[in-house]
């Protein structure tokens, strides 16, 4: 028996799709091209490549759904940290690492960065103990570890857990802008629209803590040339950060501070 929600949502989808077809007088030939695009996306997808999600992303669907789902996060300093899309490259079970560890292995051409901050309750401002920070980003060649046979498994990923003071710190890289995988139907679509495939440099996070709503987000490098022109529309003002040149630590060329504010259930 169809649930009322499914009935409503699918009914509405069909209505809007039919309106779209009528409004644009879509032909059989054009429809078949669309079917082909979807089939092609399915064909090249596997557990390392999620072309369906990528297609949604270049159409702005994931970023809009993020906005609709988490509308409490309004980009204001007295609100929880703003959310951003998960994207297709998160992996579960990233290695747990000790506070102060690095997530960078077998890469010597990156800008090493010491990232640190505090995880707090957005209402009370109190530090959250036992908050897990799951982080991932690309290598300087623009590839996530699972896309790149030359990186060790789970490179540039890690999970860190805060102590009593809610603080965290670890070493990572200052990331680089890079193209989303554009050798499939998503790339084709971008090309047909004269759009570029670039994402501004970013670092992904999922924060979770007992009693708190999980926070999926990304931070973005203010100096990146694509900061106002993200191919998947994920940038929000409060998620833009400054990497500061850093002296006195042989392990880092840059320092980045960012605090996360979580909302309790
Ligand atoms: C997408 C998101 C990412 O974070 C990324 O690195 C590449 C692509 C996306 O939304 O499609
Ligand atoms: Fe990403």
XYZ file of N, CA, C and O in Angstrom, residues 43-242:
800
model
N 25.646 2.593 -16.318
C 26.674 1.678 -16.813
C 28.056 1.982 -16.225
O 28.818 1.070 -15.947
N 28.379 3.265 -16.043
C 29.742 3.567 -15.565
C 29.802 3.704 -14.039
O 30.863 3.964 -13.484
N 28.688 3.509 -13.359
C 28.698 3.618 -11.898
C 29.086 2.302 -11.241
O 28.712 1.235 -11.708
N 29.865 2.408 -10.190
C 30.177 1.242 -9.358
C 30.440 1.766 -7.953
O 30.076 2.905 -7.652
N 31.077 0.982 -7.099
C 31.228 1.477 -5.728
C 32.294 2.568 -5.613
O 32.471 3.155 -4.551
N 33.005 2.868 -6.704
C 33.950 3.983 -6.668
C 33.467 5.177 -7.471
O 34.079 6.229 -7.457
N 32.399 5.015 -8.208
C 31.926 6.103 -9.055
C 30.417 6.158 -9.022
O 29.755 5.199 -9.406
N 29.886 7.289 -8.579
C 28.444 7.447 -8.420
C 27.975 8.499 -9.416
O 27.789 9.661 -9.076
N 27.807 8.075 -10.676
C 27.483 9.025 -11.739
C 26.076 9.594 -11.584
O 25.824 10.733 -11.961
N 25.172 8.819 -10.995
C 23.813 9.321 -10.764
C 23.845 10.534 -9.845
O 23.185 11.548 -10.086
N 24.641 10.426 -8.781
C 24.762 11.552 -7.849
C 25.438 12.743 -8.530
O 25.026 13.897 -8.357
N 26.450 12.447 -9.320
C 27.168 13.510 -10.031
C 26.212 14.278 -10.961
O 26.243 15.513 -11.030
N 25.364 13.528 -11.676
C 24.367 14.155 -12.548
C 23.451 15.080 -11.747
O 23.202 16.217 -12.141
N 22.975 14.569 -10.604
C 22.133 15.406 -9.735
C 22.884 16.659 -9.317
O 22.311 17.749 -9.252
N 24.176 16.492 -9.030
C 24.953 17.608 -8.505
C 25.134 18.721 -9.528
O 25.013 19.896 -9.184
N 25.408 18.365 -10.783
C 25.578 19.428 -11.790
C 24.231 20.091 -12.112
O 24.190 21.204 -12.618
N 23.138 19.410 -11.771
C 21.808 20.018 -11.934
C 21.381 20.807 -10.696
O 20.263 21.321 -10.638
N 22.259 20.869 -9.694
C 21.943 21.636 -8.486
C 20.989 20.926 -7.536
O 20.468 21.541 -6.603
N 20.757 19.640 -7.758
C 19.761 18.937 -6.948
C 20.273 18.666 -5.536
O 19.587 18.943 -4.549
N 21.522 18.166 -5.415
C 22.007 17.844 -4.064
C 22.110 19.094 -3.195
O 21.760 19.075 -2.015
N 22.570 20.194 -3.779
C 22.716 21.407 -2.968
C 21.345 21.969 -2.556
O 21.191 22.478 -1.443
N 20.353 21.842 -3.431
C 19.006 22.315 -3.068
C 18.385 21.428 -1.986
O 17.784 21.925 -1.025
N 18.561 20.127 -2.116
C 18.019 19.207 -1.114
C 18.702 19.426 0.241
O 18.065 19.376 1.294
N 19.997 19.704 0.192
C 20.731 20.052 1.425
C 20.113 21.287 2.080
O 19.854 21.308 3.286
N 19.852 22.293 1.263
C 19.278 23.536 1.775
C 17.899 23.302 2.377
O 17.563 23.835 3.445
N 17.090 22.493 1.697
C 15.727 22.218 2.165
C 15.754 21.409 3.468
O 15.019 21.703 4.417
N 16.641 20.408 3.507
C 16.679 19.508 4.663
C 17.173 20.205 5.923
O 16.657 19.995 7.013
N 18.206 21.039 5.768
C 18.885 21.611 6.943
C 18.667 23.106 7.033
O 19.578 23.845 7.361
N 17.428 23.568 6.782
C 17.238 25.009 6.689
C 17.505 25.743 8.005
O 17.622 26.947 8.021
N 17.641 24.996 9.125
C 18.005 25.662 10.376
C 19.379 26.323 10.291
O 19.622 27.311 10.972
N 20.267 25.727 9.494
C 21.617 26.278 9.423
C 21.622 27.441 8.449
O 21.667 27.271 7.254
N 21.547 28.647 8.958
C 21.287 29.805 8.105
C 22.500 30.671 7.855
O 22.360 31.818 7.508
N 23.699 30.153 8.115
C 24.863 30.941 7.755
C 25.122 32.071 8.751
O 25.854 32.986 8.454
N 24.494 32.055 9.930
C 24.675 33.131 10.912
C 25.560 32.619 12.055
O 25.553 31.437 12.360
N 26.313 33.540 12.716
C 27.253 33.110 13.749
C 26.578 32.505 14.973
O 27.205 31.777 15.734
N 25.287 32.793 15.183
C 24.621 32.235 16.351
C 23.779 31.012 16.005
O 22.908 30.616 16.750
N 24.031 30.453 14.840
C 23.339 29.244 14.405
C 24.339 28.094 14.376
O 25.544 28.311 14.452
N 23.825 26.851 14.228
C 24.774 25.755 14.029
C 25.590 25.999 12.756
O 25.152 26.734 11.870
N 26.748 25.393 12.666
C 27.560 25.502 11.456
C 26.723 25.088 10.243
O 25.966 24.121 10.301
N 26.865 25.844 9.157
C 26.098 25.561 7.941
C 26.483 24.199 7.370
O 27.634 23.763 7.497
N 25.522 23.565 6.735
C 25.769 22.277 6.086
C 26.247 22.495 4.656
O 26.127 23.599 4.104
N 26.787 21.449 4.050
C 27.058 21.443 2.610
C 26.911 20.003 2.130
O 26.920 19.075 2.939
N 26.809 19.837 0.834
C 26.530 18.510 0.274
C 27.604 17.489 0.638
O 28.764 17.830 0.828
N 27.185 16.223 0.722
C 28.117 15.126 1.019
C 29.037 14.855 -0.166
O 30.231 14.594 0.005
N 28.500 14.936 -1.385
C 29.283 14.589 -2.564
C 29.476 13.092 -2.657
O 29.123 12.346 -1.746
N 30.054 12.628 -3.761
C 30.126 11.187 -4.020
C 31.374 10.483 -3.476
O 31.530 9.294 -3.729
N 32.235 11.167 -2.729
C 33.522 10.541 -2.408
C 33.758 10.194 -0.949
O 34.845 9.750 -0.574
N 32.759 10.398 -0.100
C 32.901 9.945 1.283
C 33.034 8.433 1.309
O 32.436 7.740 0.479
N 33.863 7.912 2.231
C 33.911 6.462 2.457
C 33.661 6.187 3.923
O 34.182 6.896 4.789
N 32.895 5.139 4.186
C 32.700 4.815 5.595
C 33.932 4.108 6.132
O 34.754 3.604 5.372
N 34.044 4.140 7.464
C 35.157 3.466 8.145
C 36.526 4.023 7.789
O 37.495 3.269 7.668
N 36.625 5.340 7.623
C 37.960 5.953 7.507
C 38.713 5.655 8.807
O 38.102 5.505 9.864
N 40.060 5.555 8.728
C 40.812 5.172 9.917
C 40.644 6.163 11.072
O 40.650 7.375 10.852
N 40.501 5.628 12.269
C 40.540 6.478 13.452
C 41.991 6.862 13.695
O 42.870 6.009 13.678
N 42.220 8.153 13.927
C 43.593 8.606 14.147
C 43.663 9.350 15.470
O 42.651 9.808 15.998
N 44.889 9.467 15.995
C 45.077 10.197 17.251
C 45.139 11.692 16.968
O 45.629 12.127 15.927
N 44.661 12.465 17.934
C 44.707 13.913 17.812
C 46.145 14.338 17.510
O 47.079 13.849 18.138
N 46.305 15.223 16.534
C 47.639 15.684 16.181
C 48.291 14.890 15.069
O 49.339 15.277 14.557
N 47.677 13.784 14.662
C 48.219 12.976 13.559
C 48.042 13.702 12.231
O 47.297 14.686 12.132
N 48.673 13.147 11.213
C 48.481 13.648 9.854
C 47.568 12.690 9.097
O 47.501 11.509 9.426
N 46.869 13.224 8.082
C 46.114 12.344 7.184
C 46.836 12.222 5.831
O 46.305 11.620 4.909
N 48.046 12.821 5.750
C 48.766 12.909 4.474
C 49.860 11.850 4.403
O 50.773 11.847 5.234
N 49.783 10.955 3.423
C 50.792 9.923 3.245
C 51.262 9.883 1.796
O 50.463 10.016 0.869
N 52.577 9.731 1.635
C 53.187 9.551 0.311
C 52.844 10.672 -0.667
O 52.613 10.436 -1.851
N 52.776 11.914 -0.136
C 52.574 13.073 -1.010
C 53.586 14.115 -0.572
O 53.605 14.492 0.600
N 54.452 14.551 -1.511
C 55.443 15.536 -1.068
C 55.335 16.855 -1.814
O 56.142 17.746 -1.617
N 54.312 17.016 -2.654
C 54.166 18.282 -3.372
C 52.946 19.076 -2.900
O 52.409 19.883 -3.632
N 52.510 18.830 -1.651
C 51.328 19.538 -1.160
C 51.688 20.643 -0.190
O 52.804 20.707 0.317
N 50.743 21.555 0.052
C 50.913 22.612 1.053
C 50.429 22.078 2.397
O 49.222 22.057 2.679
N 51.387 21.659 3.243
C 50.999 21.058 4.525
C 50.356 22.097 5.425
O 50.807 23.235 5.516
N 49.301 21.687 6.070
C 48.466 22.602 6.857
C 48.155 21.992 8.213
O 47.859 20.802 8.303
N 48.253 22.835 9.241
C 47.789 22.430 10.569
C 46.387 22.994 10.747
O 46.192 24.210 10.770
N 45.419 22.104 10.819
C 44.044 22.547 11.013
C 43.631 22.284 12.451
O 43.920 21.212 12.994
N 42.964 23.270 13.058
C 42.555 23.096 14.455
C 41.312 23.913 14.752
O 40.923 24.796 13.978
N 40.695 23.605 15.883
C 39.499 24.337 16.278
C 38.804 23.636 17.426
O 39.362 22.725 18.039
N 37.585 24.077 17.684
C 36.803 23.536 18.795
C 35.427 23.142 18.281
O 34.870 23.818 17.414
N 34.910 22.068 18.828
C 33.533 21.664 18.524
C 32.679 22.050 19.725
O 32.960 21.622 20.852
N 31.656 22.883 19.476
C 30.845 23.382 20.591
C 29.352 23.142 20.366
O 28.913 22.904 19.236
N 28.597 23.236 21.441
C 27.137 23.236 21.394
C 26.698 24.641 20.982
O 27.091 25.618 21.623
N 25.909 24.763 19.932
C 25.639 26.105 19.400
C 24.772 26.948 20.335
O 24.787 28.166 20.261
N 24.030 26.305 21.234
C 23.195 27.078 22.157
C 23.996 27.535 23.371
O 24.018 28.721 23.706
N 24.687 26.601 24.008
C 25.393 26.925 25.244
C 26.806 27.433 24.991
O 27.412 28.040 25.872
N 27.364 27.137 23.809
C 28.747 27.490 23.528
C 29.753 26.577 24.214
O 30.962 26.774 24.085
N 29.262 25.582 24.935
C 30.174 24.689 25.671
C 30.857 23.698 24.728
O 30.245 23.229 23.763
N 32.129 23.375 25.017
C 32.827 22.376 24.194
C 32.146 21.011 24.286
O 31.588 20.665 25.323
N 32.192 20.262 23.196
C 31.590 18.927 23.164
C 32.700 17.879 23.231
O 33.570 17.826 22.358
N 32.622 17.058 24.260
C 33.574 15.956 24.408
C 33.085 14.766 23.597
O 31.884 14.526 23.496
N 34.026 14.030 23.002
C 33.645 12.806 22.285
C 32.991 13.080 20.946
O 32.294 12.216 20.410
N 33.223 14.275 20.393
C 32.725 14.561 19.043
C 33.674 13.933 18.033
O 34.888 14.095 18.141
N 33.111 13.239 17.059
C 33.957 12.643 16.013
C 33.950 13.542 14.786
O 32.901 13.973 14.311
N 35.156 13.825 14.294
C 35.319 14.642 13.107
C 35.875 13.732 12.012
O 36.987 13.232 12.133
N 35.069 13.488 10.996
C 35.453 12.630 9.868
C 35.812 13.575 8.734
O 34.982 14.377 8.304
N 37.070 13.506 8.270
C 37.560 14.486 7.293
C 38.069 13.773 6.037
O 38.620 12.679 6.133
N 37.876 14.399 4.866
C 38.463 13.869 3.631
C 38.649 14.967 2.605
O 37.886 15.926 2.546
N 39.736 14.862 1.827
C 39.954 15.821 0.729
C 40.812 15.192 -0.360
O 41.273 14.068 -0.225
N 41.022 15.949 -1.441
C 41.769 15.397 -2.592
C 43.259 15.630 -2.457
O 43.715 16.512 -1.736
N 44.016 14.865 -3.224
C 45.455 15.069 -3.362
C 45.704 16.244 -4.315
O 44.783 16.697 -4.999
N 46.965 16.748 -4.354
C 47.256 17.871 -5.255
C 46.950 17.573 -6.730
O 46.758 18.501 -7.515
N 46.889 16.312 -7.114
C 46.510 15.977 -8.496
C 45.000 16.025 -8.712
O 44.511 15.683 -9.781
N 44.255 16.427 -7.677
C 42.808 16.583 -7.831
C 42.024 15.298 -7.663
O 40.831 15.266 -7.937
N 42.678 14.245 -7.209
C 41.979 12.963 -7.095
C 41.816 12.534 -5.645
O 42.732 12.660 -4.831
N 40.641 12.028 -5.332
C 40.449 11.337 -4.061
C 41.141 9.983 -4.153
O 41.302 9.421 -5.246
N 41.512 9.495 -2.984
C 42.298 8.269 -2.879
C 41.695 7.096 -3.661
O 42.412 6.363 -4.344
N 40.357 6.961 -3.635
C 39.770 5.798 -4.317
C 39.743 5.948 -5.834
O 39.460 5.000 -6.546
N 40.044 7.176 -6.321
C 40.106 7.388 -7.768
C 41.522 7.208 -8.288
O 41.742 7.314 -9.488
N 42.479 7.011 -7.389
C 43.895 7.179 -7.730
C 44.706 5.966 -7.280
O 44.980 5.813 -6.088
N 45.116 5.107 -8.234
C 45.867 3.902 -7.860
C 47.220 4.217 -7.210
O 47.810 3.336 -6.574
N 47.700 5.460 -7.349
C 49.011 5.791 -6.777
C 48.961 6.256 -5.333
O 49.993 6.558 -4.743
N 47.766 6.338 -4.745
C 47.693 6.720 -3.333
C 47.391 5.498 -2.472
O 46.634 4.626 -2.893
N 47.966 5.473 -1.256
C 47.625 4.376 -0.359
C 46.147 4.414 0.036
O 45.527 5.479 0.021
N 45.621 3.244 0.357
C 44.214 3.130 0.754
C 43.920 4.092 1.908
O 44.693 4.186 2.854
N 42.808 4.796 1.836
C 42.327 5.696 2.898
C 43.251 6.900 3.116
O 43.195 7.555 4.158
N 44.082 7.225 2.111
C 44.910 8.428 2.210
C 44.022 9.680 2.259
O 42.952 9.723 1.659
N 44.477 10.695 2.976
C 43.780 11.979 3.066
C 42.367 11.833 3.641
O 41.443 12.564 3.267
N 42.242 10.862 4.529
C 40.992 10.640 5.263
C 41.343 10.301 6.690
O 42.389 9.703 6.957
N 40.455 10.630 7.594
C 40.685 10.209 8.970
C 39.524 10.601 9.850
O 38.697 11.446 9.485
N 39.455 9.949 11.003
C 38.455 10.299 12.015
C 39.166 10.627 13.316
O 40.030 9.873 13.768
N 38.827 11.776 13.883
C 39.435 12.261 15.120
C 38.338 12.476 16.156
O 37.242 12.907 15.806
N 38.656 12.200 17.403
C 37.653 12.358 18.456
C 38.131 13.372 19.484
O 39.262 13.277 19.981
N 37.266 14.334 19.811
C 37.649 15.391 20.749
C 37.666 14.873 22.190
O 36.889 13.992 22.560
N 38.528 15.470 22.990
C 38.550 15.211 24.430
C 37.627 16.191 25.150
O 36.759 16.823 24.531
N 37.860 16.326 26.457
C 37.007 17.176 27.316
C 36.883 18.614 26.831
O 35.844 19.243 26.977
N 37.982 19.136 26.252
C 37.997 20.549 25.863
C 37.315 20.801 24.513
O 37.244 21.935 24.046
N 36.852 19.726 23.848
C 36.176 19.880 22.562
C 37.113 20.270 21.426
O 36.672 20.530 20.311
N 38.412 20.323 21.722
C 39.347 20.810 20.695
C 39.821 19.670 19.798
O 39.851 18.506 20.204
N 40.204 20.049 18.583
C 40.814 19.071 17.675
C 41.980 19.727 16.962
O 42.035 20.961 16.825
N 42.956 18.948 16.520
C 43.955 19.439 15.574
C 44.571 18.265 14.841
O 44.679 17.164 15.369
N 44.887 18.492 13.577
C 45.515 17.452 12.756
C 46.199 18.123 11.570
O 45.978 19.307 11.286
N 47.033 17.356 10.885
C 47.709 17.864 9.692
C 47.015 17.340 8.441
O 46.660 16.164 8.350
N 46.834 18.266 7.487
C 46.240 17.890 6.198
C 46.937 18.724 5.134
O 48.019 19.246 5.370
N 46.347 18.850 3.952
C 46.910 19.720 2.930
C 45.968 20.889 2.692
O 44.764 20.780 2.927
N 46.550 21.993 2.229
C 45.696 23.028 1.660
C 45.267 22.501 0.292
O 46.106 22.303 -0.592
N 43.979 22.232 0.106
C 43.587 21.521 -1.120
C 43.635 22.421 -2.352
O 43.838 23.635 -2.243
N 43.424 21.804 -3.501
C 43.464 22.518 -4.776
C 42.101 22.361 -5.458
O 41.389 21.409 -5.183
N 41.774 23.305 -6.330
C 40.550 23.138 -7.109
C 40.766 22.022 -8.121
O 41.895 21.743 -8.520
N 39.710 21.375 -8.512
C 39.854 20.253 -9.448
C 38.521 20.007 -10.142
O 37.469 20.413 -9.659
N 38.566 19.328 -11.285
C 37.317 19.047 -12.003
C 36.599 17.842 -11.412
O 37.253 16.885 -11.013
N 35.284 17.890 -11.314
C 34.544 16.677 -11.017
C 34.769 15.729 -12.193
O 35.094 16.178 -13.291
N 34.651 14.421 -11.985
C 34.897 13.485 -13.096
C 34.007 13.853 -14.282
O 32.784 13.851 -14.164
N 34.625 14.230 -15.404
C 33.826 14.785 -16.507
C 33.951 13.970 -17.787
O 33.690 14.454 -18.869
N 34.348 12.702 -17.638
C 34.470 11.837 -18.810
C 33.206 10.990 -19.020
O 33.210 10.060 -19.810
N 32.139 11.302 -18.296
C 30.876 10.568 -18.443
C 29.737 11.509 -18.796
O 29.976 12.642 -19.242
N 28.507 11.067 -18.600
C 27.346 11.879 -18.969
C 27.261 13.231 -18.251
O 26.776 14.200 -18.835
N 27.745 13.315 -17.005
C 27.711 14.618 -16.323
C 28.615 15.611 -17.035
O 28.259 16.788 -17.206
N 29.782 15.136 -17.440
C 30.723 15.981 -18.180
C 30.130 16.406 -19.518
O 30.264 17.553 -19.950
N 29.469 15.454 -20.166
C 28.814 15.724 -21.449
C 27.772 16.826 -21.297
O 27.716 17.778 -22.085
N 26.969 16.695 -20.243
C 25.924 17.676 -19.970
C 26.528 19.066 -19.739
O 26.059 20.079 -20.277
N 27.609 19.117 -18.916
C 28.279 20.390 -18.660
C 28.749 21.012 -19.973
O 28.565 22.214 -20.215
N 29.340 20.168 -20.826
C 29.851 20.637 -22.113
C 28.734 21.221 -22.970
O 28.882 22.296 -23.556
N 27.608 20.505 -23.025
C 26.463 20.963 -23.823
C 25.955 22.314 -23.338
O 25.332 23.069 -24.085
N 26.198 22.623 -22.053
C 25.716 23.869 -21.469
C 26.820 24.932 -21.402
O 26.642 25.972 -20.769
N 27.968 24.637 -22.018
C 29.136 25.535 -21.923
C 29.512 25.825 -20.480
O 29.844 26.968 -20.139
N 29.438 24.804 -19.641
C 29.841 24.986 -18.238
C 31.130 24.230 -17.961
O 31.376 23.177 -18.529
N 31.930 24.778 -17.012
C 33.173 24.099 -16.625
C 32.884 23.087 -15.517
O 31.869 23.196 -14.822
N 33.774 22.094 -15.334
C 33.533 21.069 -14.307
C 34.217 21.345 -12.968
O 34.213 20.472 -12.096
N 34.771 22.557 -12.766
C 35.645 22.767 -11.604
C 34.867 22.975 -10.296
O 33.819 23.604 -10.258
N 35.433 22.438 -9.231
C 34.970 22.746 -7.884
C 36.052 23.559 -7.196
O 37.241 23.247 -7.332
N 35.695 24.598 -6.425
C 36.711 25.302 -5.644
C 37.323 24.352 -4.605
O 36.647 23.418 -4.159
N 38.583 24.600 -4.260
C 39.273 23.771 -3.270
C 38.451 23.684 -1.994
O 37.953 24.697 -1.498
N 38.321 22.468 -1.479
C 37.480 22.287 -0.294
C 37.938 21.084 0.517
O 38.629 20.200 0.014
N 37.540 21.071 1.790
C 37.760 19.920 2.669
C 36.392 19.505 3.194
O 35.597 20.352 3.604
N 36.137 18.198 3.165
C 34.845 17.668 3.627
C 34.909 17.252 5.089
O 35.942 16.748 5.546
N 33.758 17.393 5.776
C 33.647 16.929 7.169
C 32.275 16.326 7.427
O 31.270 16.807 6.900
N 32.279 15.309 8.273
C 31.041 14.917 8.963
C 31.364 14.976 10.443
O 32.315 14.336 10.906
N 30.597 15.775 11.189
C 30.764 15.824 12.645
C 29.628 15.093 13.298
O 28.461 15.294 12.937
N 29.971 14.244 14.253
C 28.900 13.571 14.983
C 29.305 13.459 16.441
O 30.493 13.352 16.762
N 28.320 13.542 17.310
C 28.567 13.442 18.748
C 27.292 12.924 19.391
O 26.195 13.240 18.916
N 27.449 12.137 20.467
C 26.262 11.599 21.134
C 25.314 12.727 21.550
O 25.743 13.712 22.143
N 24.040 12.607 21.186
C 23.059 13.617 21.563
C 22.949 14.780 20.593
O 22.125 15.669 20.777
N 23.798 14.791 19.552
C 23.799 15.906 18.596
C 23.443 15.434 17.195
O 23.717 14.287 16.832
N 22.840 16.327 16.413
C 22.543 16.008 15.019
C 23.841 15.967 14.223
O 24.644 16.907 14.332
N 24.049 14.932 13.419
C 25.250 14.877 12.586
C 25.288 16.087 11.647
O 24.246 16.541 11.171
N 26.471 16.596 11.408
C 26.653 17.751 10.528
C 27.528 17.340 9.351
O 28.677 16.945 9.533
N 26.975 17.431 8.141
C 27.733 17.160 6.914
C 28.079 18.499 6.301
O 27.182 19.299 6.025
N 29.368 18.769 6.117
C 29.707 20.082 5.561
C 31.039 20.072 4.818
O 31.708 19.039 4.708
N 31.397 21.211 4.269
C 32.672 21.400 3.580
C 33.148 22.803 3.924
O 32.326 23.688 4.156
N 34.484 23.007 3.933
C 34.980 24.379 3.995
C 35.749 24.672 2.711
O 36.292 23.774 2.080
N 35.761 25.947 2.355
C 36.263 26.368 1.048
C 37.345 27.428 1.199
O 37.231 28.319 2.041
N 38.360 27.345 0.347
C 39.488 28.283 0.382
C 39.099 29.602 -0.300
O 38.821 29.637 -1.502
N 39.106 30.686 0.504
C 38.694 32.001 -0.016
C 39.469 32.418 -1.258
O 38.939 33.102 -2.143
N 40.732 32.009 -1.348
C 41.582 32.472 -2.455
C 41.368 31.683 -3.742
O 42.012 31.971 -4.757
N 40.536 30.675 -3.698
C 40.371 29.838 -4.880
C 39.643 30.576 -5.995
O 38.661 31.278 -5.760
N 40.110 30.386 -7.222
C 39.526 31.152 -8.324
C 38.103 30.723 -8.666
O 37.361 31.463 -9.313
N 37.695 29.542 -8.219
C 36.323 29.082 -8.500
C 35.363 29.290 -7.335
O 34.267 28.744 -7.326
N 35.786 30.098 -6.348
C 34.999 30.210 -5.121
C 33.576 30.727 -5.386
O 32.632 30.367 -4.680
N 33.403 31.544 -6.414
C 32.062 32.047 -6.714
C 31.422 31.292 -7.872
O 30.410 31.727 -8.429
N 32.027 30.165 -8.234
C 31.624 29.506 -9.480
C 31.765 27.993 -9.363
O 32.386 27.347 -10.200
N 31.192 27.427 -8.309
C 31.297 25.992 -8.025
C 30.391 25.205 -8.980
O 29.197 25.495 -9.080
N 30.946 24.214 -9.661
C 30.135 23.463 -10.639
C 28.982 22.703 -10.001
O 28.058 22.293 -10.695
N 29.026 22.499 -8.670
C 27.917 21.792 -8.017
C 27.217 22.640 -6.934
O 26.453 22.116 -6.126
N 27.494 23.968 -6.932
C 26.694 24.942 -6.162
C 26.696 24.714 -4.645
O 25.666 24.875 -3.988
N 27.847 24.357 -4.053
C 27.846 23.995 -2.631
C 28.342 25.108 -1.702
O 28.180 25.003 -0.493
N 28.946 26.178 -2.239
C 29.600 27.165 -1.379
C 28.584 28.013 -0.606
O 27.589 28.457 -1.176
N 28.841 28.184 0.691
C 28.069 29.135 1.501
C 29.076 30.060 2.186
O 30.166 29.618 2.560
N 28.682 31.333 2.379
C 29.624 32.344 2.892
C 30.329 31.915 4.169
O 31.536 32.099 4.325
N 29.564 31.357 5.107
C 30.153 31.055 6.416
C 31.092 29.859 6.367
O 31.743 29.534 7.353
N 31.167 29.190 5.208
C 32.060 28.032 5.080
C 33.349 28.397 4.340
O 34.157 27.524 4.030
N 33.519 29.694 4.055
C 34.731 30.142 3.372
C 35.795 30.483 4.414
O 35.520 31.206 5.372
N 36.995 29.937 4.235
C 38.046 30.074 5.257
C 39.341 30.622 4.660
O 39.528 30.628 3.447
N 40.208 31.076 5.576
C 41.521 31.598 5.186
C 42.627 30.673 5.676
O 42.701 30.396 6.875
